[in-house]
Coordinates of C-alpha atoms and ligand atoms in Angstrom, one line a residue:
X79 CA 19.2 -5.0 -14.7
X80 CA 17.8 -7.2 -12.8
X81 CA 15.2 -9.7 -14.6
X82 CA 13.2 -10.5 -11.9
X83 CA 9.4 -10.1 -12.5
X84 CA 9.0 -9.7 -8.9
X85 CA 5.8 -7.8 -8.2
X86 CA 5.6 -6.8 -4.3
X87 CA 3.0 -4.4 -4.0
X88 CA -1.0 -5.5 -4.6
X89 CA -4.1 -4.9 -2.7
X90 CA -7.2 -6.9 -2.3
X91 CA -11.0 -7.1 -1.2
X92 CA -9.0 -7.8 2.0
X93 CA -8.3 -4.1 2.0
X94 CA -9.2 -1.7 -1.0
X95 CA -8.2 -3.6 -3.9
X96 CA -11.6 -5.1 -6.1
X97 CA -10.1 -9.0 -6.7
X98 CA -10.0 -11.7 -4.4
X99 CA -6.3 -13.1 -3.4
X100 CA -7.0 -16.2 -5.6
X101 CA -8.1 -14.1 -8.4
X102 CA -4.7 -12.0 -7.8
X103 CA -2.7 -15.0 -7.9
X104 CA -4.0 -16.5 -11.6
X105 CA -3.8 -13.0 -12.8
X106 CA -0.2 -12.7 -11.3
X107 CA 0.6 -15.9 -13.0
X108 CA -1.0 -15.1 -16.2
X109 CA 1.0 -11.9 -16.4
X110 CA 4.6 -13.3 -16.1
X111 CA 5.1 -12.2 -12.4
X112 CA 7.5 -14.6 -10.9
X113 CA 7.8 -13.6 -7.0
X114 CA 4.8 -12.4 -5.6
X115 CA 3.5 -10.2 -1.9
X116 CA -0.3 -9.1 -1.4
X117 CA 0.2 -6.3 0.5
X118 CA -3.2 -4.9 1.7
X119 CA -3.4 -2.0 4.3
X120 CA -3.0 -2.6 7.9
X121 CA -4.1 -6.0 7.3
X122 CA -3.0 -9.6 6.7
X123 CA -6.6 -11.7 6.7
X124 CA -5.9 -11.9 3.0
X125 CA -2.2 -13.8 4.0
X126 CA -3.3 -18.0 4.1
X127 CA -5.5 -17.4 1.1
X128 CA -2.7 -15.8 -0.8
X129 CA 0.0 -18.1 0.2
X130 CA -2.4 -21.0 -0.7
X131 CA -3.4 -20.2 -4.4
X132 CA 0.8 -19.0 -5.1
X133 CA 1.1 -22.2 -4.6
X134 CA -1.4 -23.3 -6.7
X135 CA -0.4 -21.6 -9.3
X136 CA 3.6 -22.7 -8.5
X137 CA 4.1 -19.2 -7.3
X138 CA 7.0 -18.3 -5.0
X139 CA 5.2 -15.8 -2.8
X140 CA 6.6 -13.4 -0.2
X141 CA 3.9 -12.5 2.9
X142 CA 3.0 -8.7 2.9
X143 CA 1.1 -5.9 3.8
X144 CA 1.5 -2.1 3.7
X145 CA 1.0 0.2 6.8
X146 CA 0.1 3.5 7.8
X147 CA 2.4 5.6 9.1
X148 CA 2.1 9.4 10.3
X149 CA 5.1 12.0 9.7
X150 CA 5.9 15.3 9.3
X151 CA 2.3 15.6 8.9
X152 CA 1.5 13.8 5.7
X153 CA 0.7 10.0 5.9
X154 CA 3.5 7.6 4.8
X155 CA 3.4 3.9 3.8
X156 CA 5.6 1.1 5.0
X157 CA 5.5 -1.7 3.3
X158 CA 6.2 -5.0 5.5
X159 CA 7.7 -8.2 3.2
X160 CA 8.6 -11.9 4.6
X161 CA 7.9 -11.4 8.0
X162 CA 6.1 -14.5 10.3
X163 CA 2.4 -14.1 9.6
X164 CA 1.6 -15.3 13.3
X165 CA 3.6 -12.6 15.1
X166 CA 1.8 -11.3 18.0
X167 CA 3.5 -8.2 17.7
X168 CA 2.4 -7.2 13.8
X169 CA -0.9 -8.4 14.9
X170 CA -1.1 -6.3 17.6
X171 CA 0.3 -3.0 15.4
X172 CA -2.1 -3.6 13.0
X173 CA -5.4 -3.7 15.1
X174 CA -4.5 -0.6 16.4
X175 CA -3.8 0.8 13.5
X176 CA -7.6 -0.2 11.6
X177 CA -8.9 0.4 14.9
X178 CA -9.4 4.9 14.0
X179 CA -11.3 3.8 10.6
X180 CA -14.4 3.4 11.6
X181 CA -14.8 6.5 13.1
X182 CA -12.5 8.2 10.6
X183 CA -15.1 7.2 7.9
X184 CA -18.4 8.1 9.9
X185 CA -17.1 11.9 10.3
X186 CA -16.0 11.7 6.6
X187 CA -19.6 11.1 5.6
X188 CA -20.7 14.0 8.2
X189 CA -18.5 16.3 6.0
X190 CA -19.7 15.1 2.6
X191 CA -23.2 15.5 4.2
X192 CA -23.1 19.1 4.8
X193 CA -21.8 19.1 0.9
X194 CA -25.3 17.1 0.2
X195 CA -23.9 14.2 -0.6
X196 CA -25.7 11.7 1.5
X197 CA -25.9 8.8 3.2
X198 CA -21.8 8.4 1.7
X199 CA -20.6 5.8 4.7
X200 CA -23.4 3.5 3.9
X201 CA -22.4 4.1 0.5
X202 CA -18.8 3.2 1.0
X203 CA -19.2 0.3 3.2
X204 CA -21.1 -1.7 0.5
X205 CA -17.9 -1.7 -1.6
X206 CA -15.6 -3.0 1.6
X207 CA -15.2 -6.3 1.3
X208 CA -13.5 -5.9 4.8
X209 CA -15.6 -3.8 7.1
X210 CA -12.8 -3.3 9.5
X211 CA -10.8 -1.7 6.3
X212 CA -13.0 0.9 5.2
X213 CA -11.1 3.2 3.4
X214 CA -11.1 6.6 1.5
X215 CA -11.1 4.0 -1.4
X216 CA -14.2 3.0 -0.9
X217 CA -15.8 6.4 -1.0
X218 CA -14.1 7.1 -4.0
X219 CA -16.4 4.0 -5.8
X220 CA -19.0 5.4 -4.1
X221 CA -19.0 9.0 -5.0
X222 CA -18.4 7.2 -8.6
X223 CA -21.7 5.1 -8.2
X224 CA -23.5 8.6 -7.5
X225 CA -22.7 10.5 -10.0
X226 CA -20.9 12.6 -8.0
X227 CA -17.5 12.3 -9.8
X228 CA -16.8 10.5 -13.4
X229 CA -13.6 8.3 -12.5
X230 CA -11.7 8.0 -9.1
X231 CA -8.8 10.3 -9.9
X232 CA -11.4 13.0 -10.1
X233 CA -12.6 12.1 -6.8
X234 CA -9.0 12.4 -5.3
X235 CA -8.9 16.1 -6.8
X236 CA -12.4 17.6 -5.6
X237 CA -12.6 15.4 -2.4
X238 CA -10.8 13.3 0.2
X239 CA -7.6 15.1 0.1
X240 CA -6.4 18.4 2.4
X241 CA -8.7 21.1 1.9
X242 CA -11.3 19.2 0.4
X243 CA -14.3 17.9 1.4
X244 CA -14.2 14.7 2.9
X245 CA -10.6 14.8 4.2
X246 CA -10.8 14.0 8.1
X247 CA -7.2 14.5 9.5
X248 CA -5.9 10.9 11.1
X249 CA -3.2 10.0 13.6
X250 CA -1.2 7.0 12.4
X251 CA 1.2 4.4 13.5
X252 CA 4.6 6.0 14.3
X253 CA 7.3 5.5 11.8
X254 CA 9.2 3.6 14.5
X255 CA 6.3 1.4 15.3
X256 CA 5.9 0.0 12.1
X257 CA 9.2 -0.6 11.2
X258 CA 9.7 -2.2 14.8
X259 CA 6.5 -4.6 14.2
X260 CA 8.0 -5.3 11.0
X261 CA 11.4 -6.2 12.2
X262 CA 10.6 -7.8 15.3
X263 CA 8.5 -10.4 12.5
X264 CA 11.6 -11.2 10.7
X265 CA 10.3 -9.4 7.9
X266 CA 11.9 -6.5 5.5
X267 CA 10.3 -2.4 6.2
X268 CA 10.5 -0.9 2.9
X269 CA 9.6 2.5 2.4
X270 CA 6.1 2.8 -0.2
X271 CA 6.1 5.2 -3.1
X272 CA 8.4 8.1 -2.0
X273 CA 7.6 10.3 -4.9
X274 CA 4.1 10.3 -3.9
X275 CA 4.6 12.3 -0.5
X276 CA 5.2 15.7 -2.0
X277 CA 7.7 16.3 0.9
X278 CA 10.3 18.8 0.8
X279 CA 14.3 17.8 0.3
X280 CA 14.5 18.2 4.3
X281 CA 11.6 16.4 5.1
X282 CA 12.4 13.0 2.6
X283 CA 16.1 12.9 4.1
X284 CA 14.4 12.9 7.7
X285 CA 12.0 10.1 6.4
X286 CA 14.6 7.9 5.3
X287 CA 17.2 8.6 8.0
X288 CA 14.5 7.9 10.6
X289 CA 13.5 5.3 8.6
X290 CA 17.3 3.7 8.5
X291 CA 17.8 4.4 12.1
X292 CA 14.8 2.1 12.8
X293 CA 15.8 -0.6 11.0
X294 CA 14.1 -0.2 8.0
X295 CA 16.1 -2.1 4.6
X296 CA 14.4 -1.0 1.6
X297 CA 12.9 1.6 -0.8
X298 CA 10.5 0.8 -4.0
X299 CA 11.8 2.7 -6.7
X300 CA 10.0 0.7 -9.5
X301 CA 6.5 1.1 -9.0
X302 CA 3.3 2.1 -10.7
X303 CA 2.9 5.4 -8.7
X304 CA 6.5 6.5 -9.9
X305 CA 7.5 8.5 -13.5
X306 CA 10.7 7.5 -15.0
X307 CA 12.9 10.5 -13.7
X308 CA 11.4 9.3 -10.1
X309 CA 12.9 5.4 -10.9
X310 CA 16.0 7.5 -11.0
X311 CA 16.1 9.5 -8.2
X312 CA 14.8 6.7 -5.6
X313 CA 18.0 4.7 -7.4
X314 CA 20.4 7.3 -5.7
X315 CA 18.6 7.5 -2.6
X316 CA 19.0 3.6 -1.8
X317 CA 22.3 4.1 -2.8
X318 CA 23.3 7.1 -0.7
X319 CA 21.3 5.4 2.0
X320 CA 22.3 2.1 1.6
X321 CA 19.1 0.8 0.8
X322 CA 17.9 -2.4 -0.9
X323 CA 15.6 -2.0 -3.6
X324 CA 11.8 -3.0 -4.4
X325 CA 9.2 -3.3 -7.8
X326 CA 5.8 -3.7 -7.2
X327 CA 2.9 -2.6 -9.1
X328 CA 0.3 -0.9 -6.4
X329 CA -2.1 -3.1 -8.4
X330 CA -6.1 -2.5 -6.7
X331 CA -8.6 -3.2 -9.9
X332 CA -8.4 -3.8 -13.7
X333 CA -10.7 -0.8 -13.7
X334 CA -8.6 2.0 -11.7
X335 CA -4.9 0.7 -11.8
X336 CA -3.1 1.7 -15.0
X337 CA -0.5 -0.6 -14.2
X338 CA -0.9 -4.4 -14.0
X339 CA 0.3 -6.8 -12.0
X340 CA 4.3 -7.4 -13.1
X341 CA 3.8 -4.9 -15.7
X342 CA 6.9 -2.9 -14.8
X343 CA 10.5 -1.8 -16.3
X344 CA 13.4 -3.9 -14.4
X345 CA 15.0 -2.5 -11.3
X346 CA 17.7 -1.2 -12.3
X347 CA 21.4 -3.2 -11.8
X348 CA 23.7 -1.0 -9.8
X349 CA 20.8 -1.8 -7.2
X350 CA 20.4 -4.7 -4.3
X351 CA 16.8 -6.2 -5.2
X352 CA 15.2 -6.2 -1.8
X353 CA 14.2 -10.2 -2.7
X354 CA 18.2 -10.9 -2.2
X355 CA 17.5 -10.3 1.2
X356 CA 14.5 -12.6 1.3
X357 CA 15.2 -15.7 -0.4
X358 CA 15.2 -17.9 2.7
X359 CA 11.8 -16.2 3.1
X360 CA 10.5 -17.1 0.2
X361 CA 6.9 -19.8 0.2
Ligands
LIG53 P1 -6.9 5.6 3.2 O1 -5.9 4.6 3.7 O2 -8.3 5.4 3.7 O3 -6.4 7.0 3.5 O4 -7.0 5.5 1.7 C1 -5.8 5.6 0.9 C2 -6.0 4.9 -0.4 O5 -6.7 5.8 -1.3 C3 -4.7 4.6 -1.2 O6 -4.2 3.4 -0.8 C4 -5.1 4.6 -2.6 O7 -5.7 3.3 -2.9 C5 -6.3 5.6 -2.6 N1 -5.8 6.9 -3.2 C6 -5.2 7.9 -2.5 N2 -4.9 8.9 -3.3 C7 -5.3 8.6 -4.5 C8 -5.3 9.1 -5.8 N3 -4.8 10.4 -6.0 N4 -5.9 8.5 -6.9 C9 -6.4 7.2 -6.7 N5 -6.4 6.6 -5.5 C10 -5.9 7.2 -4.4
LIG54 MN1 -5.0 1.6 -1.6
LIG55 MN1 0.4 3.2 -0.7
LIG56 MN1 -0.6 0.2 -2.0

């Protein structure tokens, strides 16, 4: 094992997480978490202000975020770690990738309109703390709010998702892109929550030979959107691969995450811990 309580996955009011990345760091601190990345979507606004209360708190902290990607027709996340948080290039990448949201979330609204549900992108842009990140997050609080739905995961069965109201098809970054914005940062691409794609056997070996080919280093395997039987299967894959490892939480809000910040098994010790790669990244 490795006995790391690294926790490299988090979101916050920067993008669809409900805490603040000072309030992230005390509660990161407070749960035993001992290397720490806010990764928010396609942003890093929340990057100083994390850095800043790690080291308040005597926090080694990684920089992070977690990006968008488009393939094989399902969206994928990349998640960037210890990369140069004043790299034009990851700048630039992640502009262009907010840049669709807007619009995705106005036609989003249109649908749940015809639905009657009303006035649903008003609804959703009072819970972005970023209004350049509004996200299908958002909604899901809102169509909470209304009455609509009793908890989030009931919102992400009966809307938002293929086939359902609400679900506005979106073009991504390219897998290439991302890992190339990452790279070109000095940071680590790791590949987000594989066992949450639903891809076939064919499509996941494309993803992560793409992925490899790119430049991409890493895989989570310990995270809070994984079972146990999936902590084993991503094992193999970084090893037939030749991966590095990852453990992060996917922590958003004490009210909707079921896992905590550092709340997670160990990564397993036939593995590389993707932080090995990282120390002289480390803040
Ligand atoms: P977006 O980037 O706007 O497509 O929103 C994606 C976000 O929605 C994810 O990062 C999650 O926070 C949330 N989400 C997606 N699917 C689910 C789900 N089944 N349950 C809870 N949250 C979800
Ligand atoms: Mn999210
Ligand atoms: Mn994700
Ligand atoms: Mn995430």
């Amino acid at each position: 094992m490795s006995t790391l309580n690294a926790d490299l996955h988090c979101h916050s009011v920067i993008s669809d997480g409900t805490l603040t990345p000072e309030v992230l760091a005390e509660r990161a601190k407070r749960q035993g978490v001992e290397l720490w990345a806010l990764t928010d979507h396609d942003e890093i606004g929340g990057q100083a202000r994390a850095m800043v209360a790690a080291r308040q708190q005597q926090l080694p902290y990684l920089t992070g975020t977690e990006i968008s990607v488009s393939f094989a027709g399902k969206t994928v996340h990349i998640v960037g770690l210890g990369f140069d948080v004043d790299s034009e290039v990851l700048r630039g990448g992640l502009a262009q990738t907010r840049s669709g949201r807007d619009q995705r979330a106005q036609e989003m609204a249109d649908q749940l309109a015809r639905v009657g549900i009303r006035d649903a992108y008003e609804g959703a842009l009072k819970y972005a703390g970023n209004p350049d990140l509004i996200s299908r997050t958002h909604f899901a609080r809102f169509l909470v709010e209304a009455g609509v739905c009793h908890d989030t995961p009931e919102v992400f069965r009966r809307y938002l998702i293929e086939g359902k109201p609400g679900f506005v098809p979106h073009r991504w970054a390219s897998l290439k892109d991302a890992v190339r914005w990452i790279v070109e940062s000095q940071g680590v691409a790791v590949i987000a929550h594989p066992g949450r794609y639903g891809f076939t056997d064919n499509e996941e070996f494309a993803l992560f030979s793409v992925f490899k080919a790119h430049g991409g280093q890493a895989v989570e395997v310990v995270t809070g959107s994984h079972s146990p039987a999936e902590y084993v299967t991503y094992a193999s894959l970084a090893i037939e691969f030749g991966l590095a490892a990852s453990r992060g939480s996917d922590f958003h809000s004490p009210q909707e995450s079921h896992t905590d910040l550092g709340a997670l098994p160990w990564l397993p010790g036939h593995l590389t811990p993707v932080w090995d790669l990282l120390a002289h990244r480390v803040h």
